[in-house]
Short mmCIF file of N, CA and C in Angstrom, two decimals:
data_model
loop_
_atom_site.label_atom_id
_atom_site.label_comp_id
_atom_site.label_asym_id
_atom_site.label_seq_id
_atom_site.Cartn_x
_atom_site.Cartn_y
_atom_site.Cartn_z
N UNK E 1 146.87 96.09 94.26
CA UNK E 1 145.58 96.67 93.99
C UNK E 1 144.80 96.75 95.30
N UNK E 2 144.21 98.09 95.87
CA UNK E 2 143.44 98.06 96.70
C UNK E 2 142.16 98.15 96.73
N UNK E 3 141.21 97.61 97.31
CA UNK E 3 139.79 96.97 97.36
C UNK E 3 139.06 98.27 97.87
N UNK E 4 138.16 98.86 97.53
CA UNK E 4 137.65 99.74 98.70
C UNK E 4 135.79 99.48 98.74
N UNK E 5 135.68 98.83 99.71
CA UNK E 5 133.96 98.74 99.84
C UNK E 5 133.10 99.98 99.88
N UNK E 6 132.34 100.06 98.83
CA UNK E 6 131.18 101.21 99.02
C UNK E 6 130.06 100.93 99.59
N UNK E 7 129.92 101.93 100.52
CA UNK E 7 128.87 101.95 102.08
C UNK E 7 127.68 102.27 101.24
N UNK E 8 128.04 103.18 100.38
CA UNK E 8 126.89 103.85 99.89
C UNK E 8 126.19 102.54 99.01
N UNK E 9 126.35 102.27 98.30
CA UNK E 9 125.78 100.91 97.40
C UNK E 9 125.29 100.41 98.18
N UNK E 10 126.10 99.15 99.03
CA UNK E 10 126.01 98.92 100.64
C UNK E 10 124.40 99.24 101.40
N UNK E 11 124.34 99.88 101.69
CA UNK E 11 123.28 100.53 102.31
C UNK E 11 121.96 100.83 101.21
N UNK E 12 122.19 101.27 100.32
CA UNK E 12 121.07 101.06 99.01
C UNK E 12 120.78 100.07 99.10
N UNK E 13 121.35 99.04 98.59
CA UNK E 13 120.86 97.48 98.47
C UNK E 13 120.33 96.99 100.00
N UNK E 14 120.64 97.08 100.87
CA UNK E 14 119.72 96.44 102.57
C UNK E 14 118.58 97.47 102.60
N UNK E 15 118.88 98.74 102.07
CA UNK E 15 117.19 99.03 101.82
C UNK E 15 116.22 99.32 100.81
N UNK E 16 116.70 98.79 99.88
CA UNK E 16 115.56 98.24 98.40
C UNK E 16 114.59 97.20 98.75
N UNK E 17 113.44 97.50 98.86
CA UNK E 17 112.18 97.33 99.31
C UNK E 17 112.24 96.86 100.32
N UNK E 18 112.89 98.13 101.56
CA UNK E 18 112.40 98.10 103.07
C UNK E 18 111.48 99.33 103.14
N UNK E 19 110.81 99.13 104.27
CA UNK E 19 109.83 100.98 104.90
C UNK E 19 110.26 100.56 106.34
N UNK E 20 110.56 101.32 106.67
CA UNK E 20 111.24 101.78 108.26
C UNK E 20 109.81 102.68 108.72
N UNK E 21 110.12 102.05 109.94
CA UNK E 21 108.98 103.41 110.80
C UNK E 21 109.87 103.80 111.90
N UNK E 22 109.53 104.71 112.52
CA UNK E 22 110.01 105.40 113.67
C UNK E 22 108.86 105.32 114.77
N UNK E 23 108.88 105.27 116.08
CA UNK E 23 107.82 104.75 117.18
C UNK E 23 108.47 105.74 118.63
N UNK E 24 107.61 106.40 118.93
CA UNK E 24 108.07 107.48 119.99
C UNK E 24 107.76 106.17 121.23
N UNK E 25 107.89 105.27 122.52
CA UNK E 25 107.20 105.09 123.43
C UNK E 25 108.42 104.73 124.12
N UNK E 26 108.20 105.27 125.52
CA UNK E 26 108.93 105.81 126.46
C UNK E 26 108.90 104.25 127.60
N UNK E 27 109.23 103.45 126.94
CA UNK E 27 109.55 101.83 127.61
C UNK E 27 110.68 101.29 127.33
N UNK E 28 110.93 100.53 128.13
CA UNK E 28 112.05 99.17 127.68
C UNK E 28 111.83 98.54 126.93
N UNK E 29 113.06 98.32 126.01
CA UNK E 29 112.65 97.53 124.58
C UNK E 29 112.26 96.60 124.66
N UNK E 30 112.19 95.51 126.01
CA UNK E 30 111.40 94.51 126.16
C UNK E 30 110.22 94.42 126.28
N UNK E 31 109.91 95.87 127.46
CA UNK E 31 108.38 95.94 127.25
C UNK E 31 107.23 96.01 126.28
N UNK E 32 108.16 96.76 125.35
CA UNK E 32 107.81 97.13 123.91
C UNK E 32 107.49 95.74 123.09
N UNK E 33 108.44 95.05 123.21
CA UNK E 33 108.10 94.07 122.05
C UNK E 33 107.12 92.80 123.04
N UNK E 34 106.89 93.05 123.97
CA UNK E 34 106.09 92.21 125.14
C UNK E 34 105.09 92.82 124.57
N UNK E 35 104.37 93.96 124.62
CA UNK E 35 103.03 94.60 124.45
C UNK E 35 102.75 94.62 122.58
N UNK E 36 104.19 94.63 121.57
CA UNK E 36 103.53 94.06 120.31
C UNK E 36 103.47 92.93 120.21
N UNK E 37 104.14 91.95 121.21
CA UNK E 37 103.87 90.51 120.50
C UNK E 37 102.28 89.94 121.05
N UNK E 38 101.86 90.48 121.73
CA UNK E 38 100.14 90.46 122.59
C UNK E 38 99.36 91.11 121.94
N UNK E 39 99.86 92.47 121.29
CA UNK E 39 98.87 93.17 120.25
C UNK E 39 98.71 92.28 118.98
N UNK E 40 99.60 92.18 118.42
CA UNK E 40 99.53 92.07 117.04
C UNK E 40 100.08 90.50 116.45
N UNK E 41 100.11 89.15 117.69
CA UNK E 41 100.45 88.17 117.81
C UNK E 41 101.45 88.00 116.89
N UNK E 42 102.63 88.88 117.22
CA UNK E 42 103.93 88.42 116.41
C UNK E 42 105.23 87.67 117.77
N UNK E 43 105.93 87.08 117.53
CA UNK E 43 106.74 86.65 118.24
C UNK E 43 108.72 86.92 118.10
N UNK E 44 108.28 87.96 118.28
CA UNK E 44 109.61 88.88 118.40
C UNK E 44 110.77 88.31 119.34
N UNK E 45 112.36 88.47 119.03
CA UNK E 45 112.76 88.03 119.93
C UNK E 45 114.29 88.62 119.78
N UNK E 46 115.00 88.77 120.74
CA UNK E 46 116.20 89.28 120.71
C UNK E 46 117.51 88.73 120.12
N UNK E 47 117.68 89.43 118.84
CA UNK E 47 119.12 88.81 118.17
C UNK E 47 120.11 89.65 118.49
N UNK E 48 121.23 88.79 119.65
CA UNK E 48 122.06 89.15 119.57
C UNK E 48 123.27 88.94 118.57
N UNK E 49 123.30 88.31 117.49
CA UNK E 49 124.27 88.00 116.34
C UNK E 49 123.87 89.38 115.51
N UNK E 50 122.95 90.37 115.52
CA UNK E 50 122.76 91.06 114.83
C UNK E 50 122.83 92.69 115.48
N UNK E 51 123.20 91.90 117.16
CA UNK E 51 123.33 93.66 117.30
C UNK E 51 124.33 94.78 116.84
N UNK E 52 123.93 95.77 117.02
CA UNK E 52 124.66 97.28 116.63
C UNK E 52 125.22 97.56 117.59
N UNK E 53 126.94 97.55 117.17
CA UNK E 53 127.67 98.12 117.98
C UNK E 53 128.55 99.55 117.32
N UNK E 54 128.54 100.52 118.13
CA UNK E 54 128.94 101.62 117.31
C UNK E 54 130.31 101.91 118.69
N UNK E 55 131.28 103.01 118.05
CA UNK E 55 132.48 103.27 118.79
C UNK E 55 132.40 104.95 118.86
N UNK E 56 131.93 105.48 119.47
CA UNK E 56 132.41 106.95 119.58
C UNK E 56 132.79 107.66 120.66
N UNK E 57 133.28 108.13 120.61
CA UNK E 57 134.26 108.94 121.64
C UNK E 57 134.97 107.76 122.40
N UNK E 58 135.53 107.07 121.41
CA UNK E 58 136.41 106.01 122.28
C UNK E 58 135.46 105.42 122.92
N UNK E 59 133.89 105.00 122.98
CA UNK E 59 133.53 104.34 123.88
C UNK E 59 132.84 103.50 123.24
N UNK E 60 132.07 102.50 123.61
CA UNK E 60 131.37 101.39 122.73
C UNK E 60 129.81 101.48 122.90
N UNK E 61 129.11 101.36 122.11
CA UNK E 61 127.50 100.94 122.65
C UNK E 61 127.21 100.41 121.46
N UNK E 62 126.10 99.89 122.50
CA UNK E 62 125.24 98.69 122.24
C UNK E 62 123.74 98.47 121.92
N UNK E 63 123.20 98.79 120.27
CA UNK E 63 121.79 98.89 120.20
C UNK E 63 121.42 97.56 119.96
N UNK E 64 120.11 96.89 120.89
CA UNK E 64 119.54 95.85 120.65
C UNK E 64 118.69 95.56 119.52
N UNK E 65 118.79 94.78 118.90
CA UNK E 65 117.05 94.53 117.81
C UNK E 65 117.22 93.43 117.97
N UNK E 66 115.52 93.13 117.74
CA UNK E 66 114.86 92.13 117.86
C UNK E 66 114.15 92.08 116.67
N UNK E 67 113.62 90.57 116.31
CA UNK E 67 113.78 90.10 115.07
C UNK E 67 112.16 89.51 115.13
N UNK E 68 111.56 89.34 113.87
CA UNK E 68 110.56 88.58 113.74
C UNK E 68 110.19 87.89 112.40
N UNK E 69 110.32 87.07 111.98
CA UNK E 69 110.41 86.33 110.71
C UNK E 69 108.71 85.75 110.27
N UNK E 70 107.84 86.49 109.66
CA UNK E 70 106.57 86.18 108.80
C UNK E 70 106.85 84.83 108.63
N UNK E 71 105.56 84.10 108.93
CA UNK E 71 105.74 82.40 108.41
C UNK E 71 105.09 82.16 107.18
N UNK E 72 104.22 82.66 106.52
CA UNK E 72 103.76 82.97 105.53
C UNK E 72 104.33 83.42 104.39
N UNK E 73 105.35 84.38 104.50
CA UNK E 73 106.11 85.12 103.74
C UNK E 73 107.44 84.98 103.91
N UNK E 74 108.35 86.34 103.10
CA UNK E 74 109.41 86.14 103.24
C UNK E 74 109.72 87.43 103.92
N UNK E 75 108.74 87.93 104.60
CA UNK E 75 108.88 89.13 105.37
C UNK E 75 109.26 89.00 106.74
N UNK E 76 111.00 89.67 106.72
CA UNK E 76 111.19 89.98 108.16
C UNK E 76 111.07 91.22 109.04
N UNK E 77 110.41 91.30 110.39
CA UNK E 77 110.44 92.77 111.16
C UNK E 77 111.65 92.44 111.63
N UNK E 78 112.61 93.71 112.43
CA UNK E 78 113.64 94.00 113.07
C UNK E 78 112.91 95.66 113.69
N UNK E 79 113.01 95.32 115.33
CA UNK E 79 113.03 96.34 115.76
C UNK E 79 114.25 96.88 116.88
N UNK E 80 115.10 97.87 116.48
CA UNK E 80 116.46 98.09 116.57
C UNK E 80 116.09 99.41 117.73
N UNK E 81 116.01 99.63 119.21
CA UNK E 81 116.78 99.91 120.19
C UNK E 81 117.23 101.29 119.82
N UNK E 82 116.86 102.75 119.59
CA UNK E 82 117.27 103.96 119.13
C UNK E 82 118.37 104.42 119.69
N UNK E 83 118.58 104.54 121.25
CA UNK E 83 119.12 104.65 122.10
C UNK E 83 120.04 103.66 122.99
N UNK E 84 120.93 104.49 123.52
CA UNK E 84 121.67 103.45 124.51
C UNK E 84 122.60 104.27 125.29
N UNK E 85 122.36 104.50 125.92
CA UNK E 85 123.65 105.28 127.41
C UNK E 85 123.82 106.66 127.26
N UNK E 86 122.53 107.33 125.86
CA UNK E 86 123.29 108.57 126.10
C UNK E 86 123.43 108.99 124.56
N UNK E 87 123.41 107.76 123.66
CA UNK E 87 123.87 107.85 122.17
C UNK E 87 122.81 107.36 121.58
N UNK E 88 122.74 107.95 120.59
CA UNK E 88 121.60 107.69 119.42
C UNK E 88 122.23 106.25 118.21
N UNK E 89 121.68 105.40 117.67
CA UNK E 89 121.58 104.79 116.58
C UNK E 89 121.75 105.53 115.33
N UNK E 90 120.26 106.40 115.58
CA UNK E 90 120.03 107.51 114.24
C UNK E 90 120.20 109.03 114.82
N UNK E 91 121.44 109.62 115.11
CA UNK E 91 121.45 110.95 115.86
C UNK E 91 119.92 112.00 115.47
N UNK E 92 119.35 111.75 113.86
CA UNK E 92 118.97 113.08 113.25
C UNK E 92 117.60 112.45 113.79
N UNK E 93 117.25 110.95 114.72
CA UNK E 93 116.30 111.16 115.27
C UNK E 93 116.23 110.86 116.89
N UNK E 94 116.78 112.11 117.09
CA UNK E 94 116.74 111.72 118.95
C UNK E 94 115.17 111.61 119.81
N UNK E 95 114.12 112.01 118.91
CA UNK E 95 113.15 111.94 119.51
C UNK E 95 112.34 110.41 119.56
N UNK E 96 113.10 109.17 118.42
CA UNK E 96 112.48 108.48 118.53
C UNK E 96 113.03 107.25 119.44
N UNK E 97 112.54 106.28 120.14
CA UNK E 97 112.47 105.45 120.68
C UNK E 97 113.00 104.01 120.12
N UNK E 98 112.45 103.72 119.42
CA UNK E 98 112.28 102.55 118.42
C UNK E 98 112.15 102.80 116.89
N UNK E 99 113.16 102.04 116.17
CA UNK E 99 112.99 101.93 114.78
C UNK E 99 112.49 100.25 114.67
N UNK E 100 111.71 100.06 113.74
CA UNK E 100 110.85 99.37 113.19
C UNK E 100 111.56 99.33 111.91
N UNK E 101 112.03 98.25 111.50
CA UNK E 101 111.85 97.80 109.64
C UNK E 101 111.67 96.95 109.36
N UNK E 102 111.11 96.88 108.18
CA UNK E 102 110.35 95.31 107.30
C UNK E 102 110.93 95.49 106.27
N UNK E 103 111.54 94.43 106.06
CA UNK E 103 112.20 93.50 105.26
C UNK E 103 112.24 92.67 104.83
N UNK E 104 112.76 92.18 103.18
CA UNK E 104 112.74 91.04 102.59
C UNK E 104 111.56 90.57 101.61
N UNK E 105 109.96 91.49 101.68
CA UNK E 105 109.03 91.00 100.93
C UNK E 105 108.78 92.96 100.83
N UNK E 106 107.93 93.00 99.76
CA UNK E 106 107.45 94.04 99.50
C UNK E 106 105.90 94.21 100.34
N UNK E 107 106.13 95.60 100.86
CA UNK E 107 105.12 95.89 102.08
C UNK E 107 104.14 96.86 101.22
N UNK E 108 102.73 96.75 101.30
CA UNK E 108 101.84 97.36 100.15
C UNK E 108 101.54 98.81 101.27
N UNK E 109 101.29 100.05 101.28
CA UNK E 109 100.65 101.19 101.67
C UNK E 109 99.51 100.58 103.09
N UNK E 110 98.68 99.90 102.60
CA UNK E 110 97.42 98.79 102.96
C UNK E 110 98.17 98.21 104.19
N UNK E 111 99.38 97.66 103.91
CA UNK E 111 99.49 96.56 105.30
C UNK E 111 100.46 97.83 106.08
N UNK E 112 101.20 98.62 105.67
CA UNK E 112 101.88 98.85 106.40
C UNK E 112 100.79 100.22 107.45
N UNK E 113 99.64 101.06 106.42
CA UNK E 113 98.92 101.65 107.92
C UNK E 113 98.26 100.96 108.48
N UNK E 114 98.22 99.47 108.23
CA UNK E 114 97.14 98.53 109.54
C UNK E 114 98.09 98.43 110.07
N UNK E 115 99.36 98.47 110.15
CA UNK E 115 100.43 98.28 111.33
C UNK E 115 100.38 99.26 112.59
N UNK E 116 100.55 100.53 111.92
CA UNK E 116 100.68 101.71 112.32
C UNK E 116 99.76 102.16 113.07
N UNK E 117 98.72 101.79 112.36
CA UNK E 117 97.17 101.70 113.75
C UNK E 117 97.12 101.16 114.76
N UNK E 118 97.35 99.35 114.46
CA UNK E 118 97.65 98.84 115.33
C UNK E 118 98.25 98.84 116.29
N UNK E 119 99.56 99.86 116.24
CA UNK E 119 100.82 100.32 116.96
C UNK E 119 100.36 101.27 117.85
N UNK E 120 99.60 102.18 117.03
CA UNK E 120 99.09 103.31 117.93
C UNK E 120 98.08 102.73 119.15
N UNK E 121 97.53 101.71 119.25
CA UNK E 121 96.65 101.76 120.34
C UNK E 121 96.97 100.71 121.37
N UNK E 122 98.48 100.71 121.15
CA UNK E 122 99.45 100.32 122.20
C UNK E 122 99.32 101.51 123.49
N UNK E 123 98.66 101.31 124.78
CA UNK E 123 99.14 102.27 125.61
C UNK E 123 100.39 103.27 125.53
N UNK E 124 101.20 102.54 125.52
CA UNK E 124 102.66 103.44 125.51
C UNK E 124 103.46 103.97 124.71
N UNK E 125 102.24 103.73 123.41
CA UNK E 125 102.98 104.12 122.03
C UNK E 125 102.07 105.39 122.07
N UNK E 126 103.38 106.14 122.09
CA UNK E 126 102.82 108.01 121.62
C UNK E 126 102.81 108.57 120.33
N UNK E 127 103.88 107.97 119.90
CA UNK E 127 103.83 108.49 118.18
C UNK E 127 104.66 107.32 117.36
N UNK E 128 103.84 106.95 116.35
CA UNK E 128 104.32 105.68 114.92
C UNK E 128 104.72 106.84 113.83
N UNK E 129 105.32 107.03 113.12
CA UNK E 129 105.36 107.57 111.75
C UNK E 129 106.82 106.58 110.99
N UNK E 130 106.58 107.12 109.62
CA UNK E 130 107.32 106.30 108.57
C UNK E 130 108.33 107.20 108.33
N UNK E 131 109.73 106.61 108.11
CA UNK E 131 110.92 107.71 107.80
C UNK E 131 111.04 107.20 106.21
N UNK E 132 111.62 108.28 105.66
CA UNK E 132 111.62 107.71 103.97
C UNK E 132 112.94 107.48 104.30
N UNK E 133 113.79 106.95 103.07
CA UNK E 133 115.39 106.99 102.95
C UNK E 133 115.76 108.42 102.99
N UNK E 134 115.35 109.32 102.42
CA UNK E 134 115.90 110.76 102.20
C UNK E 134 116.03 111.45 103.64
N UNK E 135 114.97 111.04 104.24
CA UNK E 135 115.48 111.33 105.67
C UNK E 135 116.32 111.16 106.62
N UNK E 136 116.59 109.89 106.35
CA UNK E 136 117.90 108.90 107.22
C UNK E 136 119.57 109.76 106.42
N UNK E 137 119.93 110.33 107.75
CA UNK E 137 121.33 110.37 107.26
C UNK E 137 122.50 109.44 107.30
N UNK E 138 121.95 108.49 108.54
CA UNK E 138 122.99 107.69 108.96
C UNK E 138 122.60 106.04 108.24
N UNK E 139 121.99 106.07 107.31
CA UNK E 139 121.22 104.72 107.20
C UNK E 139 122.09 103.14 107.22
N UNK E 140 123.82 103.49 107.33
CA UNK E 140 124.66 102.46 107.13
C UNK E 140 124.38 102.20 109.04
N UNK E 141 124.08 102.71 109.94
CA UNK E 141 123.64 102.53 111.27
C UNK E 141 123.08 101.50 111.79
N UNK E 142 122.24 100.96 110.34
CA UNK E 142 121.34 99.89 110.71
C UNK E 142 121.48 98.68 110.26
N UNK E 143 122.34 99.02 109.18
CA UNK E 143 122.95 97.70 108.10
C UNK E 143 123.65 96.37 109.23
N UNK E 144 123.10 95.43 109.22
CA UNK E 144 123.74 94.68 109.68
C UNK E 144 124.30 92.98 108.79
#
């Protein structure tokens, strides 16, 4: 009997009550999470047990995210590195920079545009917006 794992289920379930944002700013992902952890006193930090490694064209890359765990809640951020050498994470968004997702607690309308504000008046943040699921083609990309 052979086993066959469905991606699709898979990927439903890691994002049942997540909201992803998308973040245009033209920095190093360190800088990035240096200038939100000063904005918005979160303490972000780089998991490498969770990075994204993808294989195409025979070659390997490497998207970083960084992690932030709510002490209050059971809400985790992960901000996942769009880019890397040339290759996209999420191809259908080459314009963005940074993906943003919250995870693990349910995020109300309310907290998530005080984020988004907050985000915006980051110097180097040019554009915040929210991707739905219907948008994401690649959403098993992020599953870790």
């Amino acid at each position: 009997m052979k086993l066959k794992l469905d991606i699709d289920n898979l990927s439903d379930d890691f994002f049942e009550d997540a909201r992803l944002l998308g973040v245009v700013a033209p920095v190093k992902n360190y800088q990035f999470c240096w200038h939100v952890n000063r904005l918005v006193q979160f303490n972000f930090r780089i998991n490498n047990d969770i990075e994204i490694q993808l294989t195409k064209k025979q070659r390997k890359y490497f998207f970083g995210v960084y992690e932030y765990h709510e002490s209050a809640s059971s809400l985790v951020h992960y901000i996942y590195n769009n880019h890397f050498d040339g290759e996209y994470l999420l191809p259908e968004f080459k314009h963005l920079d940074f993906l943003w997702l919250l995870k693990g607690d349910v995020v109300n309308d309310d907290s998530l545009y005080g984020l988004i504000g907050l985000l915006k008046t980051i110097h180097c943040v040019q554009l915040v917006t929210e991707l739905t699921n219907e948008k994401i083609k690649h959403k098993t990309h992020l599953v870790f």
